[in-house]
PDB file of N, CA and C in Angstrom:
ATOM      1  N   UNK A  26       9.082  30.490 -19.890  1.00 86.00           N
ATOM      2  CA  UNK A  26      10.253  29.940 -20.553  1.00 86.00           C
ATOM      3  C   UNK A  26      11.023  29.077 -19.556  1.00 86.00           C
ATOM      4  N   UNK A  27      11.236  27.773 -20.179  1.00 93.00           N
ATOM      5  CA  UNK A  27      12.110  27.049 -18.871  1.00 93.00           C
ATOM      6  C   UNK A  27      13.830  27.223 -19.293  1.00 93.00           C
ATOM      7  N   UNK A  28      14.558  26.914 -18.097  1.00 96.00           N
ATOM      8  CA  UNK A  28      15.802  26.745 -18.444  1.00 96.00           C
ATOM      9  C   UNK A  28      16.193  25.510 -19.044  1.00 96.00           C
ATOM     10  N   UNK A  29      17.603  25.850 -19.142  1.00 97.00           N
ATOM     11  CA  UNK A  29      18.214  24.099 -19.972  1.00 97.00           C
ATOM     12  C   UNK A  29      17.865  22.804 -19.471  1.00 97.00           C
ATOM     13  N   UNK A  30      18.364  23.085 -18.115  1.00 98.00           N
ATOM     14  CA  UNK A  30      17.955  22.129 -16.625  1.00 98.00           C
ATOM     15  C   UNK A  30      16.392  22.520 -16.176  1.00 98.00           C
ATOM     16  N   UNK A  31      15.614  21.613 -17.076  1.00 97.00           N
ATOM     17  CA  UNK A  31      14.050  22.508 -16.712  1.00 97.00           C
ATOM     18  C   UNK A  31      13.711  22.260 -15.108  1.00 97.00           C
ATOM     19  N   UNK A  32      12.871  23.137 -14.855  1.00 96.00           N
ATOM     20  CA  UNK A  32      12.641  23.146 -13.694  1.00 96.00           C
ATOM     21  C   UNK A  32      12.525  22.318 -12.598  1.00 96.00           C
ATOM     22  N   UNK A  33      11.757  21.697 -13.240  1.00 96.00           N
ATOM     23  CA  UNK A  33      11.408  20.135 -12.126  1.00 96.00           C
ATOM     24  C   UNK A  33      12.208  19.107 -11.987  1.00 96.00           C
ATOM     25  N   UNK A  34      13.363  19.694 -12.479  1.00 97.00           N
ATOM     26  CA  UNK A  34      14.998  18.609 -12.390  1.00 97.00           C
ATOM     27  C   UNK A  34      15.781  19.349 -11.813  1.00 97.00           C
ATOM     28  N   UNK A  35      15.219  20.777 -10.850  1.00 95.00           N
ATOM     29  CA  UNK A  35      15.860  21.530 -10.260  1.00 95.00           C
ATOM     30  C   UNK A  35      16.477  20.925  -8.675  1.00 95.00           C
ATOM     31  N   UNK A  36      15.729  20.461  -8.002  1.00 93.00           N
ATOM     32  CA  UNK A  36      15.581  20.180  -6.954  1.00 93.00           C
ATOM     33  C   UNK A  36      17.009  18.939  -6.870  1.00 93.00           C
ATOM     34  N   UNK A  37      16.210  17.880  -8.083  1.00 96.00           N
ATOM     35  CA  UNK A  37      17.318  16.808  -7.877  1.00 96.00           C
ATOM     36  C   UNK A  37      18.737  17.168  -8.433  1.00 96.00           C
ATOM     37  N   UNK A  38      18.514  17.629  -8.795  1.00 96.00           N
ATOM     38  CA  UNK A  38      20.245  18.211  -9.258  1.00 96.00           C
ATOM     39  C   UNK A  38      21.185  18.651  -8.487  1.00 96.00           C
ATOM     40  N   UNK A  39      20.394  19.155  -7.853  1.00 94.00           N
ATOM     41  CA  UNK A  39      21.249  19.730  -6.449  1.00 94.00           C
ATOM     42  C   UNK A  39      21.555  19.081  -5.378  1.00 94.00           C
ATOM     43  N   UNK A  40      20.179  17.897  -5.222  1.00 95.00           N
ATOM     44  CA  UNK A  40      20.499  16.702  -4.278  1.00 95.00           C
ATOM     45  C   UNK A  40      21.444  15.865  -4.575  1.00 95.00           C
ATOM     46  N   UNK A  41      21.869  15.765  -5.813  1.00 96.00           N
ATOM     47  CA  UNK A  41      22.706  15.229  -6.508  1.00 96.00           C
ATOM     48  C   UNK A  41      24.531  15.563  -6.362  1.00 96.00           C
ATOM     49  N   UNK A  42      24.230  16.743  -6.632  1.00 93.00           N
ATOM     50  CA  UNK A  42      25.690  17.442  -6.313  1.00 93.00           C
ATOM     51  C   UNK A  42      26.346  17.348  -5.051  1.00 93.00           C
ATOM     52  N   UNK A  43      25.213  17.529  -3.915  1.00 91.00           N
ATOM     53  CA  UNK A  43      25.623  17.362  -2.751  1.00 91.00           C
ATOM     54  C   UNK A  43      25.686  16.272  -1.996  1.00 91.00           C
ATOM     55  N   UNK A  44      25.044  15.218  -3.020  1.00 91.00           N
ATOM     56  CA  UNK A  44      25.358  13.842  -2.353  1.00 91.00           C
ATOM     57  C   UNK A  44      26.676  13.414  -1.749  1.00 91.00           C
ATOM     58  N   UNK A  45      26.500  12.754  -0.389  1.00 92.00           N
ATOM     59  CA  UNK A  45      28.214  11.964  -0.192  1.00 92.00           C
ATOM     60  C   UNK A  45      27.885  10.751  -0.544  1.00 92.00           C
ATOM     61  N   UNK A  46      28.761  10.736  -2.056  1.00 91.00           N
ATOM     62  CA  UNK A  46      28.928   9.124  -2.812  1.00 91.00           C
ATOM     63  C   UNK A  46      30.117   9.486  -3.555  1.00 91.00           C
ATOM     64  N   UNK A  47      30.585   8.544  -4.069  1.00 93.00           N
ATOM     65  CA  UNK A  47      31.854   8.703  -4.674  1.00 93.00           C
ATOM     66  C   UNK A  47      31.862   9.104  -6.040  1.00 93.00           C
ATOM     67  N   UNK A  48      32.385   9.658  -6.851  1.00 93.00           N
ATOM     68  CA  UNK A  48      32.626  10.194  -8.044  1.00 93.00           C
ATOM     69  C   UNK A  48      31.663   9.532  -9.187  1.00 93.00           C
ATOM     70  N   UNK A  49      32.058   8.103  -8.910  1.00 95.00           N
ATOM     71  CA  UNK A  49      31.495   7.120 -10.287  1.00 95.00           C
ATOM     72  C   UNK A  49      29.950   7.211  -9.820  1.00 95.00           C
ATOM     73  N   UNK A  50      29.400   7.330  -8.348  1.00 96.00           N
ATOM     74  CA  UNK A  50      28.244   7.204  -7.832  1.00 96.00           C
ATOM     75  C   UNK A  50      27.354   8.582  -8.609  1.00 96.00           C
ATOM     76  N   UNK A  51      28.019   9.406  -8.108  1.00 96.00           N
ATOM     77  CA  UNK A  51      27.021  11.003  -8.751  1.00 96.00           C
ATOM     78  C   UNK A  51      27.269  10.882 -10.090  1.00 96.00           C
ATOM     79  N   UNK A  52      28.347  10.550 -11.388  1.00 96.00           N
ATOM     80  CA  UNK A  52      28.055  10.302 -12.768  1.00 96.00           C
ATOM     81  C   UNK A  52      27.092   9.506 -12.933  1.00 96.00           C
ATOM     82  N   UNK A  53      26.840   8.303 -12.215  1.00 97.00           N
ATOM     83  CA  UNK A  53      25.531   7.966 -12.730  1.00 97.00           C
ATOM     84  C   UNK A  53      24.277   7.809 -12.457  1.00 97.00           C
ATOM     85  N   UNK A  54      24.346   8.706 -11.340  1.00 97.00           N
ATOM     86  CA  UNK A  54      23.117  10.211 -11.065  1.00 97.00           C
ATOM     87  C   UNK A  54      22.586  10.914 -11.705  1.00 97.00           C
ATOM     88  N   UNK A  55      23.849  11.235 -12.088  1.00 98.00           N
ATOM     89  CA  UNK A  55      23.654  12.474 -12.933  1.00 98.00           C
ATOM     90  C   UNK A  55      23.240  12.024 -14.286  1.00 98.00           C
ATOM     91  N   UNK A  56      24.072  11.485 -15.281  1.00 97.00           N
ATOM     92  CA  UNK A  56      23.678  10.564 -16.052  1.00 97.00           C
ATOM     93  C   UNK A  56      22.052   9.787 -16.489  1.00 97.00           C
ATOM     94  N   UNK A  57      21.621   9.652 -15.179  1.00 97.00           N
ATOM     95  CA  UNK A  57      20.334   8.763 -15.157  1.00 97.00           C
ATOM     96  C   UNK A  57      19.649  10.008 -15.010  1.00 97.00           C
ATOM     97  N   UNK A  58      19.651  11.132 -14.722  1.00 98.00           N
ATOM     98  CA  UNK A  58      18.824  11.949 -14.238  1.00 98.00           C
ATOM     99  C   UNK A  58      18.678  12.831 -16.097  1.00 98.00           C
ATOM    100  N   UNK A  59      20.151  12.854 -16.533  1.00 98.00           N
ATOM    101  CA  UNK A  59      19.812  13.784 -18.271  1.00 98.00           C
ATOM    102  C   UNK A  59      19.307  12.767 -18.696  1.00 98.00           C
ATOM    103  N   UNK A  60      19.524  11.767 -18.538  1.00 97.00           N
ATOM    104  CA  UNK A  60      18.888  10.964 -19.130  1.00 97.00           C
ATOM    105  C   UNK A  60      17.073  11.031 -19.713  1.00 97.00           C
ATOM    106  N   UNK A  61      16.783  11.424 -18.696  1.00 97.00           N
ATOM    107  CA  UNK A  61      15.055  11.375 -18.648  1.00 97.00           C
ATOM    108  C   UNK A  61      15.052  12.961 -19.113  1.00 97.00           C
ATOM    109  N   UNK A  62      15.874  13.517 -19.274  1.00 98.00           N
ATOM    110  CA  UNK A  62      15.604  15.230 -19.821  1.00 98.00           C
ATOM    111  C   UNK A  62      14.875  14.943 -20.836  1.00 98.00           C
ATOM    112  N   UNK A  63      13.967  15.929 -21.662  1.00 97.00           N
ATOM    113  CA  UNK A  63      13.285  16.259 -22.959  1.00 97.00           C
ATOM    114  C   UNK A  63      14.577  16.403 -23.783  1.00 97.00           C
ATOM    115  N   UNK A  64      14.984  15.486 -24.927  1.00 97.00           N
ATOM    116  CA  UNK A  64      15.634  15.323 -26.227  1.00 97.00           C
ATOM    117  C   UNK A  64      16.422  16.814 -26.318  1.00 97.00           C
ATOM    118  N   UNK A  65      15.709  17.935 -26.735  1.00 97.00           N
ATOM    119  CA  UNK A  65      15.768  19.017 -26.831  1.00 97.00           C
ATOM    120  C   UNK A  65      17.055  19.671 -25.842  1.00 97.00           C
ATOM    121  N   UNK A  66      16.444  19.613 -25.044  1.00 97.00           N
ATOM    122  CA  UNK A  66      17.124  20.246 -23.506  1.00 97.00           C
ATOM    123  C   UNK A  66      18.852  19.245 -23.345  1.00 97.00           C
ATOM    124  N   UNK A  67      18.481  17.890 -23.619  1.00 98.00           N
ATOM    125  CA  UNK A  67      19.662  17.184 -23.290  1.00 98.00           C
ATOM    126  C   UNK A  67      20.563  17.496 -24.787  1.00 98.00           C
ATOM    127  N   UNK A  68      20.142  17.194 -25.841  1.00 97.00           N
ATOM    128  CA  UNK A  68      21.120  17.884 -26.830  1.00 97.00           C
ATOM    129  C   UNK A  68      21.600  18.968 -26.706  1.00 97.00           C
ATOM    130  N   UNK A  69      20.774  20.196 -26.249  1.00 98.00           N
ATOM    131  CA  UNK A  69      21.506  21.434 -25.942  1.00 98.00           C
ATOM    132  C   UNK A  69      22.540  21.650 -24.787  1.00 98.00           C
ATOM    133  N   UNK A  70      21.996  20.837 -23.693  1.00 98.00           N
ATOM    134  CA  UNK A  70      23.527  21.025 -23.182  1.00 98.00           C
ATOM    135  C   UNK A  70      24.550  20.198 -23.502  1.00 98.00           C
ATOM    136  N   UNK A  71      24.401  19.108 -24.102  1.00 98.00           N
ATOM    137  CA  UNK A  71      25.566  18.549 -24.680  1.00 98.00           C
ATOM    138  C   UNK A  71      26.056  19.217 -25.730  1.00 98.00           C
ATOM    139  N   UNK A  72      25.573  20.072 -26.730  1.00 98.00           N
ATOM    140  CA  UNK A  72      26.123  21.027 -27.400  1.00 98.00           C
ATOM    141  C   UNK A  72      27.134  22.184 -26.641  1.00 98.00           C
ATOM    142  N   UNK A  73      26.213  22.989 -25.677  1.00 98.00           N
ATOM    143  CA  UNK A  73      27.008  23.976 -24.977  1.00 98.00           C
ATOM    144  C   UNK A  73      27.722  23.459 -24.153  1.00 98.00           C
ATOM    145  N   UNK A  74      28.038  22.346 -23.501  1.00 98.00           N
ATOM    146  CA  UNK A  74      28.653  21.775 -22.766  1.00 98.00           C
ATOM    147  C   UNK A  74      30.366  21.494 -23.288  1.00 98.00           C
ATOM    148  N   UNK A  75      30.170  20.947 -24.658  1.00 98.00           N
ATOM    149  CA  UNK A  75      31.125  20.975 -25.600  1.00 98.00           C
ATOM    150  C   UNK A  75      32.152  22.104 -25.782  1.00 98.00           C
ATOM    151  N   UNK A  76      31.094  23.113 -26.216  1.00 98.00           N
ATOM    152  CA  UNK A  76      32.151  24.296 -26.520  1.00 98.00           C
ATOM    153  C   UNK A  76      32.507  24.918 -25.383  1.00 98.00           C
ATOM    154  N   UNK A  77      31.863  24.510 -24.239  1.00 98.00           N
ATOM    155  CA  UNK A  77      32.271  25.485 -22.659  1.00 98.00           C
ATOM    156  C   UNK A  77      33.466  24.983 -22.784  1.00 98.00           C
ATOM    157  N   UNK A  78      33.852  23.374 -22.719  1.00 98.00           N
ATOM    158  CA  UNK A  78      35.195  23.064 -22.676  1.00 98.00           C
ATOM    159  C   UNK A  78      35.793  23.150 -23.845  1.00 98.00           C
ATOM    160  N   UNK A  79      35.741  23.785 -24.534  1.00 98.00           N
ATOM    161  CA  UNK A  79      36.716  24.292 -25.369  1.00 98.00           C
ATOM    162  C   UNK A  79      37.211  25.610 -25.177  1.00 98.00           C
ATOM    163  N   UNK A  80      36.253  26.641 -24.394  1.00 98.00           N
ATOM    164  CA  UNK A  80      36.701  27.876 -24.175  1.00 98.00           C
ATOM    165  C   UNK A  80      37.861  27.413 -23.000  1.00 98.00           C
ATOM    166  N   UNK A  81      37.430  26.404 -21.950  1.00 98.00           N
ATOM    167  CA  UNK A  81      38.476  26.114 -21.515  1.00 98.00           C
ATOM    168  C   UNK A  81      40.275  25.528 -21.195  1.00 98.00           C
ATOM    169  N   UNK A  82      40.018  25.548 -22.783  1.00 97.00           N
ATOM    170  CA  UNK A  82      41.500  25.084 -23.352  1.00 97.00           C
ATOM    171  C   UNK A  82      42.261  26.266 -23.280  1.00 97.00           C
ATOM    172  N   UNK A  83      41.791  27.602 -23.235  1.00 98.00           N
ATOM    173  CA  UNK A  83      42.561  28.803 -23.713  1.00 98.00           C
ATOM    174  C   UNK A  83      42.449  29.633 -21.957  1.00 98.00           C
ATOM    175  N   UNK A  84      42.621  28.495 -20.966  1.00 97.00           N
ATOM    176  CA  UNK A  84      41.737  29.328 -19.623  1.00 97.00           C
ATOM    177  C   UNK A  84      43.590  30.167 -19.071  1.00 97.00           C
ATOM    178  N   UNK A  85      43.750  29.707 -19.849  1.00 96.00           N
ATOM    179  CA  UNK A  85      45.714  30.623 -19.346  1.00 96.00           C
ATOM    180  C   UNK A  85      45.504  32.267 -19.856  1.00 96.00           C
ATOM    181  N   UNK A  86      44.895  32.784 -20.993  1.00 97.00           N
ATOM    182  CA  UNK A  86      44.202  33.576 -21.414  1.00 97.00           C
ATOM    183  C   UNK A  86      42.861  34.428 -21.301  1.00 97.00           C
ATOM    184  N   UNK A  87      42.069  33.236 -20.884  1.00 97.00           N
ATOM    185  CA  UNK A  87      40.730  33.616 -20.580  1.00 97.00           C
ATOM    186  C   UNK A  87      40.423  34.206 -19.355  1.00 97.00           C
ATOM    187  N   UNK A  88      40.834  33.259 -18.657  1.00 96.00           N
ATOM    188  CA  UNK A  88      40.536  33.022 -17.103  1.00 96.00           C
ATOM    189  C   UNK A  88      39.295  32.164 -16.998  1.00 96.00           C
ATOM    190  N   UNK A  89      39.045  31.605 -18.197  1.00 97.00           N
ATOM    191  CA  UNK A  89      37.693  30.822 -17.668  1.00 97.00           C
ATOM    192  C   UNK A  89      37.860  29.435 -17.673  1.00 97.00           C
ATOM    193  N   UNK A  90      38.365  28.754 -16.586  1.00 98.00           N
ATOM    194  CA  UNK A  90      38.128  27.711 -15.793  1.00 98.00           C
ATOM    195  C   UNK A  90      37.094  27.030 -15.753  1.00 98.00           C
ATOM    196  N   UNK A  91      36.728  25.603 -16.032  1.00 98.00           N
ATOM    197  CA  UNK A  91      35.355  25.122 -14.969  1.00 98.00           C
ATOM    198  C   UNK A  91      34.747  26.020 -14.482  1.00 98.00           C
ATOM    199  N   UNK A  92      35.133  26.297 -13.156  1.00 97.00           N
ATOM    200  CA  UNK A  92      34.511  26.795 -11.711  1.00 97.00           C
ATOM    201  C   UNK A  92      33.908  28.651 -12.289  1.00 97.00           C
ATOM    202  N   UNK A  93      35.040  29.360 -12.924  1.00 97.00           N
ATOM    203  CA  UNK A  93      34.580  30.355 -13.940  1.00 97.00           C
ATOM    204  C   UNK A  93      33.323  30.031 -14.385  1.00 97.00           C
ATOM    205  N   UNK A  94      33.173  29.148 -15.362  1.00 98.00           N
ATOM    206  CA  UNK A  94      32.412  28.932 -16.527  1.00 98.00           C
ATOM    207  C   UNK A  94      31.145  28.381 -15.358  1.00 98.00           C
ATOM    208  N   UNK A  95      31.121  27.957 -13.965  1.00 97.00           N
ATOM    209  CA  UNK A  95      30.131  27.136 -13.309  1.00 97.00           C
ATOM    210  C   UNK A  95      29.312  28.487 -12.843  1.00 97.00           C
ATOM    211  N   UNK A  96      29.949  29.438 -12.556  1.00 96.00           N
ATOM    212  CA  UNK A  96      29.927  30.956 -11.356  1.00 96.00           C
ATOM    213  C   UNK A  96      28.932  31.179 -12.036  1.00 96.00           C
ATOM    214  N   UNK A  97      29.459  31.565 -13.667  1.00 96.00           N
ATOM    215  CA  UNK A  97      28.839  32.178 -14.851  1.00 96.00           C
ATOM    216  C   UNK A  97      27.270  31.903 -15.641  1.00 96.00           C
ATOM    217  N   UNK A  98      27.465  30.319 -15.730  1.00 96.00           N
ATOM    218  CA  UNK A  98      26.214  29.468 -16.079  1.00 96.00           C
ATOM    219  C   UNK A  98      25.492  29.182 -15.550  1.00 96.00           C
ATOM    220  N   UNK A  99      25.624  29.012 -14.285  1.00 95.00           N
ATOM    221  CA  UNK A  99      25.136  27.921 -13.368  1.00 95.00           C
ATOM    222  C   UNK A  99      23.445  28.867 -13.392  1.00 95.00           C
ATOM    223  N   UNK A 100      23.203  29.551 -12.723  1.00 92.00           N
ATOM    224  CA  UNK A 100      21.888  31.081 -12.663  1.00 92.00           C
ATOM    225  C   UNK A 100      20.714  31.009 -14.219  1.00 92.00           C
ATOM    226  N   UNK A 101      22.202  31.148 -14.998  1.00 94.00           N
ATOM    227  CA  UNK A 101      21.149  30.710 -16.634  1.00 94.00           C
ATOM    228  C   UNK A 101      21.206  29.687 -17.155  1.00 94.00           C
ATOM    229  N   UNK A 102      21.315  28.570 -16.372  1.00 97.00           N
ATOM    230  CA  UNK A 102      21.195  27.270 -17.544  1.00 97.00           C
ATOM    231  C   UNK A 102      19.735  26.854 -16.239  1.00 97.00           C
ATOM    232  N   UNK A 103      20.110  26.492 -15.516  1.00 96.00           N
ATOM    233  CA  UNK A 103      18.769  26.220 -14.191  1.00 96.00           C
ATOM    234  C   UNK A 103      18.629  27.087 -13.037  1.00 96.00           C
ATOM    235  N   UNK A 104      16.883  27.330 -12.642  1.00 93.00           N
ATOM    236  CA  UNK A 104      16.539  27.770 -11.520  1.00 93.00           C
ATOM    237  C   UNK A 104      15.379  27.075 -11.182  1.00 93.00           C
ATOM    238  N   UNK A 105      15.288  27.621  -9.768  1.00 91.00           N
ATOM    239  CA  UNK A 105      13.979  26.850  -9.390  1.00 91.00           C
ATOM    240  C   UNK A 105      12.795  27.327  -9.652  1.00 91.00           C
ATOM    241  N   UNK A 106      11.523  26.079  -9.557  1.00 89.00           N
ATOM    242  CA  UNK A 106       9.883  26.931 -10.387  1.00 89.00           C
ATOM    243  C   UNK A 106       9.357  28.264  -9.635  1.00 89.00           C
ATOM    244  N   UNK A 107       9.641  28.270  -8.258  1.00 88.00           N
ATOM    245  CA  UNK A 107       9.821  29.648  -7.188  1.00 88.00           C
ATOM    246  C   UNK A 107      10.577  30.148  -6.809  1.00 88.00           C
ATOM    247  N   UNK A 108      10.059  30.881  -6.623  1.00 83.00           N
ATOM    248  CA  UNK A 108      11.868  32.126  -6.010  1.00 83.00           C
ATOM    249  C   UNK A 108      11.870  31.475  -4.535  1.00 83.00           C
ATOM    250  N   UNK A 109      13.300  31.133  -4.202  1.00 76.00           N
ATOM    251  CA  UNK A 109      14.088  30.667  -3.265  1.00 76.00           C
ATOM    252  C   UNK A 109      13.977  31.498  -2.269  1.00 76.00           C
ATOM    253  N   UNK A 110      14.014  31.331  -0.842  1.00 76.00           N
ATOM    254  CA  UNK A 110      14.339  31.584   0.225  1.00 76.00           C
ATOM    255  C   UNK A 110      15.744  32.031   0.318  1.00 76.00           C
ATOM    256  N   UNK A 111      16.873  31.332  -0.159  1.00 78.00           N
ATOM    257  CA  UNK A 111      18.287  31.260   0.380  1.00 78.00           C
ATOM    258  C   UNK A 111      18.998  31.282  -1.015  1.00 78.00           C
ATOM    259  N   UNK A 112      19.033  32.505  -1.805  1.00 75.00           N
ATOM    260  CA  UNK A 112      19.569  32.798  -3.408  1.00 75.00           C
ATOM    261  C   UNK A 112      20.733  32.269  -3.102  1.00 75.00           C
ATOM    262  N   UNK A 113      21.041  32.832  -2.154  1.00 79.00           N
ATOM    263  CA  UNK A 113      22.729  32.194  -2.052  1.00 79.00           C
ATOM    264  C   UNK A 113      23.682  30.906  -2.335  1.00 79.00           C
ATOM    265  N   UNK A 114      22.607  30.299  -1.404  1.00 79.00           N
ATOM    266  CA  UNK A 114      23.066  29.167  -1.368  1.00 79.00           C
ATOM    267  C   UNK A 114      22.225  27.817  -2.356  1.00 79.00           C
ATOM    268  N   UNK A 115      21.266  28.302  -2.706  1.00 78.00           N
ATOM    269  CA  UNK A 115      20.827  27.836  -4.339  1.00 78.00           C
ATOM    270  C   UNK A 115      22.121  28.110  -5.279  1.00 78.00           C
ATOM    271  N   UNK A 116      22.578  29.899  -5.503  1.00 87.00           N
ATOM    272  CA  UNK A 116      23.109  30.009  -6.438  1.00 87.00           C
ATOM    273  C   UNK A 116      24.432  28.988  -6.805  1.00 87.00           C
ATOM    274  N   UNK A 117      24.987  28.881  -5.028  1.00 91.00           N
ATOM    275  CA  UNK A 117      26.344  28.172  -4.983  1.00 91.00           C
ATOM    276  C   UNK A 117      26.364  26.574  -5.532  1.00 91.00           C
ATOM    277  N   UNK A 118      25.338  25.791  -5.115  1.00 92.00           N
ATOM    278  CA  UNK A 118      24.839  24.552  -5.184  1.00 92.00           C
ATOM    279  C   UNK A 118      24.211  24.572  -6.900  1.00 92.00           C
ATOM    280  N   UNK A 119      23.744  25.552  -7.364  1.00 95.00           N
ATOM    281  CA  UNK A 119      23.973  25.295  -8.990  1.00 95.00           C
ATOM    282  C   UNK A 119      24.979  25.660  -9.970  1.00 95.00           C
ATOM    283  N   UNK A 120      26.056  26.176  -9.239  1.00 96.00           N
ATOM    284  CA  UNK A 120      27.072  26.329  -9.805  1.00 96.00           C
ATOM    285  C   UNK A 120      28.143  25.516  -9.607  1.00 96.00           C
ATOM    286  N   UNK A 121      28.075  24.106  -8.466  1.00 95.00           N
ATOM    287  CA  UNK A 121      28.231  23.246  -8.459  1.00 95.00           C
ATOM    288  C   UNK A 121      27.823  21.763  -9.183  1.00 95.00           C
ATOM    289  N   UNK A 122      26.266  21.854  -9.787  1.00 97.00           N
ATOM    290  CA  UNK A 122      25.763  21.393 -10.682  1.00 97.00           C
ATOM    291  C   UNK A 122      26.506  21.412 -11.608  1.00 97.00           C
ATOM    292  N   UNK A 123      26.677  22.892 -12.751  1.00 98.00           N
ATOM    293  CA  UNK A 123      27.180  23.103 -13.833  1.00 98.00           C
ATOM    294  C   UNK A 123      28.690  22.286 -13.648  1.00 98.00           C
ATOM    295  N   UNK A 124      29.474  22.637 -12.725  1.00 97.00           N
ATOM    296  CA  UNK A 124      31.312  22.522 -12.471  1.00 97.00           C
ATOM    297  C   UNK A 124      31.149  20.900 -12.656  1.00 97.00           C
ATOM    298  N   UNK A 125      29.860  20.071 -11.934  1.00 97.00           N
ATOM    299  CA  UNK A 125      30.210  18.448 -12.185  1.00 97.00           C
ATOM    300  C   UNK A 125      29.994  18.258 -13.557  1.00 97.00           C
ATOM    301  N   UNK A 126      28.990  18.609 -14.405  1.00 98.00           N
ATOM    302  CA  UNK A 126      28.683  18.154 -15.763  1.00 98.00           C
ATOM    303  C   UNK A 126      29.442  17.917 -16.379  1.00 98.00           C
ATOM    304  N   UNK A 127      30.412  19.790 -16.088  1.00 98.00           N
ATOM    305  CA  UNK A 127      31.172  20.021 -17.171  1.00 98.00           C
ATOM    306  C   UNK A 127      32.989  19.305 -16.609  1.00 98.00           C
ATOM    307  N   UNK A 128      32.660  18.912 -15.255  1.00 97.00           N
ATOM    308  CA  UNK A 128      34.060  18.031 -15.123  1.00 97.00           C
ATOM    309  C   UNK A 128      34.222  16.282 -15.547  1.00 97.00           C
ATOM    310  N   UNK A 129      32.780  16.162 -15.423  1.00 97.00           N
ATOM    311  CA  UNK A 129      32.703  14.563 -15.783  1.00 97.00           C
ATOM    312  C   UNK A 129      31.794  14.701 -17.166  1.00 97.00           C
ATOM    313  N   UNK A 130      31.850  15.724 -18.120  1.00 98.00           N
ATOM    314  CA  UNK A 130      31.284  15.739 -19.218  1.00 98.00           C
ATOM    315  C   UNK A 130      31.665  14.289 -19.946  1.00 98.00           C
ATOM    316  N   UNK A 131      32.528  13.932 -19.997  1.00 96.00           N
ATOM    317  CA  UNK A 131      32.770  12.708 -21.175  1.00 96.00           C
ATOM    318  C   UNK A 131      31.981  11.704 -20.189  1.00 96.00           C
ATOM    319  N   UNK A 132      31.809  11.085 -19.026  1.00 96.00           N
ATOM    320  CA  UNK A 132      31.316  10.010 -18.573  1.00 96.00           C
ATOM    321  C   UNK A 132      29.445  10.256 -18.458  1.00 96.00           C
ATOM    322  N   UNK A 133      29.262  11.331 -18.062  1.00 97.00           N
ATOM    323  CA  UNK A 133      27.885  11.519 -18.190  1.00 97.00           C
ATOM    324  C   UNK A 133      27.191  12.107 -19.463  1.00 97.00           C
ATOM    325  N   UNK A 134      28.084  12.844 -20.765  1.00 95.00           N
ATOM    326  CA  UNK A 134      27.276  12.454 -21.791  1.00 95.00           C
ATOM    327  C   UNK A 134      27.740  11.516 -22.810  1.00 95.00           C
ATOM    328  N   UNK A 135      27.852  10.493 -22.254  1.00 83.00           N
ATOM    329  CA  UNK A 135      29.089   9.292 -23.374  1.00 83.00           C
ATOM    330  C   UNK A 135      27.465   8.955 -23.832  1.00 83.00           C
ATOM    331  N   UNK A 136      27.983   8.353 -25.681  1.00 69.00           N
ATOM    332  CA  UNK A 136      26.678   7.663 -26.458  1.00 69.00           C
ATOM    333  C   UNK A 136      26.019   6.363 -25.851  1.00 69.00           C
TER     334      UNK A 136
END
């Protein structure tokens, strides 16, 4: 079973996140990179992506924040095709993944 972020878009995603480029630079990274996702996979996170930020309207209540909602997702939306050496610091760097999507959601899934 693959994740949302299938596997073999694991690697760059993360190269991605950690790039030093400027804001508009990694949206359309990132962008170009869902881009080439399977139909499937990219509708679904633009679906769940949606309602994540909507749980985040109520985060005075919730407590779920972005960075919440990144901690949370990040493990089950993508992993890598092998088990990692350094869980850790995979885990942190895809929960940085999730926190950009879902902070530049309107510029990287605009029609």
């Amino acid at each position: 079973m693959e994740p949302a972020i299938p596997t073999q878009y694991f690697e760059k995603s993360l190269e991605i996140s950690s790039m030093r480029v400027n804001r508009a630079d990694r949206v359309k990274k990132f962008r170009e990179l869902l881009l080439t996702f399977p139909k499937e996979n990219y509708e679904t996170l633009k679906f769940l992506f949606t309602h994540l930020l909507k749980v985040t309207e109520y985060r005075e209540k919730n407590r779920m924040q972005i960075s919440n909602l990144a901690i949370v997702f990040g493990p089950t939306l993508m992993w890598p095709a092998t088990e990692s050496l350094n869980l850790a610091l995979d885990m942190m760097q895809q929960n940085l993944v999730i926190e950009c999507l879902l902070l530049e959601f309107k510029q990287i899934f605009v029609k």
